[in-house]
GROMACS .gro file of C-alpha atoms in nm:
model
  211
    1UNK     CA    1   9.311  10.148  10.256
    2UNK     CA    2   9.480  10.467  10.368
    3UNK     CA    3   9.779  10.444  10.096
    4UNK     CA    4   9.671  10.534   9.685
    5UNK     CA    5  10.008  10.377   9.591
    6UNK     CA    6  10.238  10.058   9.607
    7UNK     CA    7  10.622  10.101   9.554
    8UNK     CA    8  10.810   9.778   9.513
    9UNK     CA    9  11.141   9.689   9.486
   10UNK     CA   10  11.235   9.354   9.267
   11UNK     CA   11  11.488   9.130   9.370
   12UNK     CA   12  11.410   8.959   9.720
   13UNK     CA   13  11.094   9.143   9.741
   14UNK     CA   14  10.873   9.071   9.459
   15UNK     CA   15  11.126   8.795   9.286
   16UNK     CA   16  11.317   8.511   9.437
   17UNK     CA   17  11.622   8.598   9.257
   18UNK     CA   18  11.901   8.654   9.511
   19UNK     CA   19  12.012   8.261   9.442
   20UNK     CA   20  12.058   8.335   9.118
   21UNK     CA   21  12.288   8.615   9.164
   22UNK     CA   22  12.542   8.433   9.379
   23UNK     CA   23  12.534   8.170   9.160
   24UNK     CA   24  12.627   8.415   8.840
   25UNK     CA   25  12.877   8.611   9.110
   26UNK     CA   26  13.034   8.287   9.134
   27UNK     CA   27  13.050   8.194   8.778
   28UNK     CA   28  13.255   8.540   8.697
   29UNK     CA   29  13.466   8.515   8.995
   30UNK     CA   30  13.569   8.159   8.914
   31UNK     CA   31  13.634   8.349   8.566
   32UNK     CA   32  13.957   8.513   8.794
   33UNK     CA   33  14.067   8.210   8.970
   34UNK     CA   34  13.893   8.312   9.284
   35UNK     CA   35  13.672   8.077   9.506
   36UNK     CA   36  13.453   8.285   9.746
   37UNK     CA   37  13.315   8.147  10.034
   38UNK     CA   38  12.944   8.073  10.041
   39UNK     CA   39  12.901   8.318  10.329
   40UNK     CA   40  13.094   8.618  10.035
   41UNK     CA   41  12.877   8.494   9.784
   42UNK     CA   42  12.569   8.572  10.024
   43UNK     CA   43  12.679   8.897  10.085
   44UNK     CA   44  12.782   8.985   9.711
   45UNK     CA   45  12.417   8.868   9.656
   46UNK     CA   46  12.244   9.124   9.807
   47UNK     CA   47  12.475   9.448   9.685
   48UNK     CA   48  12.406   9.698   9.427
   49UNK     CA   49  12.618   9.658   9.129
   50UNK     CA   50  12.887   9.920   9.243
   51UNK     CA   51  12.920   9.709   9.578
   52UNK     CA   52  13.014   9.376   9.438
   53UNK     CA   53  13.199   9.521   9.199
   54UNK     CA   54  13.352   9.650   9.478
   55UNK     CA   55  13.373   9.370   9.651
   56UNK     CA   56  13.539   9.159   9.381
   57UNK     CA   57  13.788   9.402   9.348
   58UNK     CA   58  13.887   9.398   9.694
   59UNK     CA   59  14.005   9.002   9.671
   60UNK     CA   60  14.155   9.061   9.388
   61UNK     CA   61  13.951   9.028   9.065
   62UNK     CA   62  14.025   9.289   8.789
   63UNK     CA   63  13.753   9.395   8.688
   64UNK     CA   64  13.556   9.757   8.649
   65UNK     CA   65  13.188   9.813   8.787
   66UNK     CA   66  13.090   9.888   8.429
   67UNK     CA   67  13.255   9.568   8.278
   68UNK     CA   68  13.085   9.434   8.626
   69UNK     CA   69  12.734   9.529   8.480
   70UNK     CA   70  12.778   9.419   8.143
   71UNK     CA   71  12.888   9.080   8.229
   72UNK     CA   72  12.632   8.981   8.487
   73UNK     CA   73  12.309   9.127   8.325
   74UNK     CA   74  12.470   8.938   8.003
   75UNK     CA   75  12.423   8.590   8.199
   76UNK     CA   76  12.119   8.692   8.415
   77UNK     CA   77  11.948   8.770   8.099
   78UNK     CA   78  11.881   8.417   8.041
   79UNK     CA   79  11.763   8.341   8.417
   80UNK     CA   80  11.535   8.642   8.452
   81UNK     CA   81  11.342   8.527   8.122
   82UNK     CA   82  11.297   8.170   8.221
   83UNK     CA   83  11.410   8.039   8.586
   84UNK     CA   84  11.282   8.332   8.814
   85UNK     CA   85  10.944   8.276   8.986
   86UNK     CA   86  10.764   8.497   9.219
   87UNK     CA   87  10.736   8.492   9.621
   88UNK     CA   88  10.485   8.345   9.769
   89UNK     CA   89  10.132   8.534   9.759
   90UNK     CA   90  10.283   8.833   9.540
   91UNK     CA   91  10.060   8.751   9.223
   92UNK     CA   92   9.762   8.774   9.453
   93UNK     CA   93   9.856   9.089   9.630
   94UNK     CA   94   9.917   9.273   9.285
   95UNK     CA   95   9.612   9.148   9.196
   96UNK     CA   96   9.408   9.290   9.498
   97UNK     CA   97   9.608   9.571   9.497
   98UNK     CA   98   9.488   9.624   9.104
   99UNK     CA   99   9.113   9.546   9.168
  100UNK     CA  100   9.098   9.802   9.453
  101UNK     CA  101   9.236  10.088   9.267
  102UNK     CA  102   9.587  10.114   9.404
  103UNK     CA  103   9.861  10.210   9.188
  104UNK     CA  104  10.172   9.989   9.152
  105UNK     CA  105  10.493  10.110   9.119
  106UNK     CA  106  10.794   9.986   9.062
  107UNK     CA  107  11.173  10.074   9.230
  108UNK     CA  108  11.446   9.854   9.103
  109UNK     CA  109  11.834   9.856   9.086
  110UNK     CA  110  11.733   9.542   8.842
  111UNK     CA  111  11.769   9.723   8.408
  112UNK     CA  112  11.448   9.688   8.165
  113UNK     CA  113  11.656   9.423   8.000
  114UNK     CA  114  11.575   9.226   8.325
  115UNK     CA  115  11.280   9.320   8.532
  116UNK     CA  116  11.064   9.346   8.210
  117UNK     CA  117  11.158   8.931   8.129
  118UNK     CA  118  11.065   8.854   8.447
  119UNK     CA  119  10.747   9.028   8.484
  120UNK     CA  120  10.589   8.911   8.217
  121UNK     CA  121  10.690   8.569   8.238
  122UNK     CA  122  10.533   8.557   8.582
  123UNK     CA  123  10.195   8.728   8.414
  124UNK     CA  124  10.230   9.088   8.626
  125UNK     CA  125  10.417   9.320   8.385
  126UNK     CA  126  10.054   9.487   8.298
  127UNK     CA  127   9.950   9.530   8.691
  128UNK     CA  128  10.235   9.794   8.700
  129UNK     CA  129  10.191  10.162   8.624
  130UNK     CA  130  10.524  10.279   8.677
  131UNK     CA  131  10.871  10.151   8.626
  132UNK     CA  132  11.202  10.314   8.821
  133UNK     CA  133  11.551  10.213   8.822
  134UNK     CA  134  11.844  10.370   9.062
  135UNK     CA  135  12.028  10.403   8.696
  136UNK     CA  136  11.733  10.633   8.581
  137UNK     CA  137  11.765  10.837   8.899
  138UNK     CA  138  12.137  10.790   8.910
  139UNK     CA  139  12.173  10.705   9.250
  140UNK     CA  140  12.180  10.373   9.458
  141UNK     CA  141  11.932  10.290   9.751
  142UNK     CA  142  12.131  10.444   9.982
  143UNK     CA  143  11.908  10.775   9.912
  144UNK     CA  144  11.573  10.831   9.869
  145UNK     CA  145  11.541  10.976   9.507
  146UNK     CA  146  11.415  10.635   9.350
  147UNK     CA  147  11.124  10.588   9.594
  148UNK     CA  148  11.049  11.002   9.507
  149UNK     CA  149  11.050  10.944   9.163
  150UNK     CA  150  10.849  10.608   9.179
  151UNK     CA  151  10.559  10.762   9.363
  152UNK     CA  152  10.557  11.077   9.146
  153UNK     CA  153  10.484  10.864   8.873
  154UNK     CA  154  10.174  10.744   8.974
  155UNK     CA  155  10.107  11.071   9.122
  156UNK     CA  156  10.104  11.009   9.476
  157UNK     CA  157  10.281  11.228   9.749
  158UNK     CA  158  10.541  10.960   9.947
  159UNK     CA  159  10.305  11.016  10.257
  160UNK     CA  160   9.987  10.819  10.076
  161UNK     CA  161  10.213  10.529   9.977
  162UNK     CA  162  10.325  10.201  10.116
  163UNK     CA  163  10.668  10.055  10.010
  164UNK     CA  164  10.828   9.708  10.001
  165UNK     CA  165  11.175   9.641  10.051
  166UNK     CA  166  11.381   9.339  10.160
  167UNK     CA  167  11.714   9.494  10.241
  168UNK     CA  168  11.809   9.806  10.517
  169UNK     CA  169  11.935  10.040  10.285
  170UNK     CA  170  11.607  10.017  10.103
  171UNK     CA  171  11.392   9.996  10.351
  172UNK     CA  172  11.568  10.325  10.541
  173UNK     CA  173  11.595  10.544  10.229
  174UNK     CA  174  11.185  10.461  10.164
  175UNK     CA  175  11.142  10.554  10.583
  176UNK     CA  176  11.280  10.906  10.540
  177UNK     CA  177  11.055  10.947  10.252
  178UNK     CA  178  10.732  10.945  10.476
  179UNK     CA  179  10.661  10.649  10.323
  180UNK     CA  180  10.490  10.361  10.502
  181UNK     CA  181  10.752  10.098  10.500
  182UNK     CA  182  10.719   9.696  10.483
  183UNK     CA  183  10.981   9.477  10.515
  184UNK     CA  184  10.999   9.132  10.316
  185UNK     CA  185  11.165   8.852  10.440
  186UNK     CA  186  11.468   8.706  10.195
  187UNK     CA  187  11.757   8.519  10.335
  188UNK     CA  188  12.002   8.675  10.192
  189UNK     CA  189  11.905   8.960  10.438
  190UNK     CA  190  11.880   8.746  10.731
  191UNK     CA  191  12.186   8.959  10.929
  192UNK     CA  192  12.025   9.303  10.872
  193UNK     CA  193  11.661   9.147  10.997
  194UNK     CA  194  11.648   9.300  11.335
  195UNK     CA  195  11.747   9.660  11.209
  196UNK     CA  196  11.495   9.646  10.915
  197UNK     CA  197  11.224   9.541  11.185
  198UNK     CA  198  11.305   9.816  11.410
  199UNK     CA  199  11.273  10.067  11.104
  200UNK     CA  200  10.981   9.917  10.901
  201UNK     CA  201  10.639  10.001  11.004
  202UNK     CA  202  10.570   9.618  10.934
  203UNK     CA  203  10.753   9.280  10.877
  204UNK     CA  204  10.623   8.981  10.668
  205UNK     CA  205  10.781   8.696  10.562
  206UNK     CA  206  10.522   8.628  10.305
  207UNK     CA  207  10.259   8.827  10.098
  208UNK     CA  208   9.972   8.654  10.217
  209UNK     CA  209  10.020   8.818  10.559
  210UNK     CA  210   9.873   9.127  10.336
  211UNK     CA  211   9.602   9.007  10.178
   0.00000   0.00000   0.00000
């Protein structure tokens, strides 16, 4: 291996949550007597939290990005420590990646009060050496400080790592890092695939192509 560190991002990389998030978008939209179509709801799925709240607030629902937040991590709580499972072959990979030395790393917009449910309920919590969130960092994917951060945890320059993302804004701010960049197949990113595969260094669509 030419890389001494993994960075990974959490929600349609690592996790097979994005369902779950249009289905709690829904639920608080509803909340404001708005029905979204199912095409908005797979958009809203994969923005940051200041997007949809955005979003929402756009077609009409009152609501502020902070009461945003508080609302949806208070349902997702629930999910994230019971109905989340990982992607297919990610257990495996963390496990190879473990055994051979590598450090793991991860680079979530995702809070403790979520990724940390849904780590250890899927047995992987302890193969990480290194937790960042874009709230630690205080900026969204957009730019490059989380992926900085996340490597300079495990003490490894951006140039010796190899990142994971699913969506373009993540997979372009870990790019101008230096980083070598993998994208990850999740539906909700289908319309962005062919500009993450001309900007990743490599595509999969599951993480058994790795091992």
């Amino acid at each position: 291996m030419n890389f001494s560190a993994a960075i990974f991002d959490l929600d349609g990389t690592l996790i097979d949550s994005n369902p779950i998030w249009k289905k709690l978008d829904e639920i608080i939209l509803k909340r404001f007597g708005i029905f979204a179509t199912n095409d908005f709801l797979d958009r809203l799925a994969a923005m940051t939290y200041e997007e949809a709240a955005s979003a929402m607030q756009q077609i009409g629902a009152d609501i502020t990005i902070d009461e945003f937040k508080d609302e949806i991590n208070a349902l997702a709580v629930h999910e994230y420590s019971n109905n989340i499972h990982l992607k297919n072959g990610v257990f495996d990979y963390l496990n190879y990646l473990r055994k051979s030395g590598i450090k793991i790393s991860l680079a979530t917009a995702s809070p403790p009060l979520l990724y940390e449910p849904v780590l250890k309920k899927n047995n992987v919590y302890d193969m990480f050496d290194a937790f960042t969130t874009t709230d630690e960092v205080g900026l969204n994917k957009s730019y490059p400080d989380i992926y900085i951060t996340a490597a300079s945890k495990v003490n490894s320059p951006p140039n010796r790592c190899i990142a994971f993302e699913d969506v373009l804004n993540g997979v372009n701010s870990a790019k101008k890092t230096g980083m070598y960049v993998v994208g990850v197949y999740d539906e909700s990113s289908s319309a962005e695939f062919d500009k993450i595969k001309s900007i990743a260094d490599k595509f999969i669509y599951s993480f058994n192509e790795m091992l």
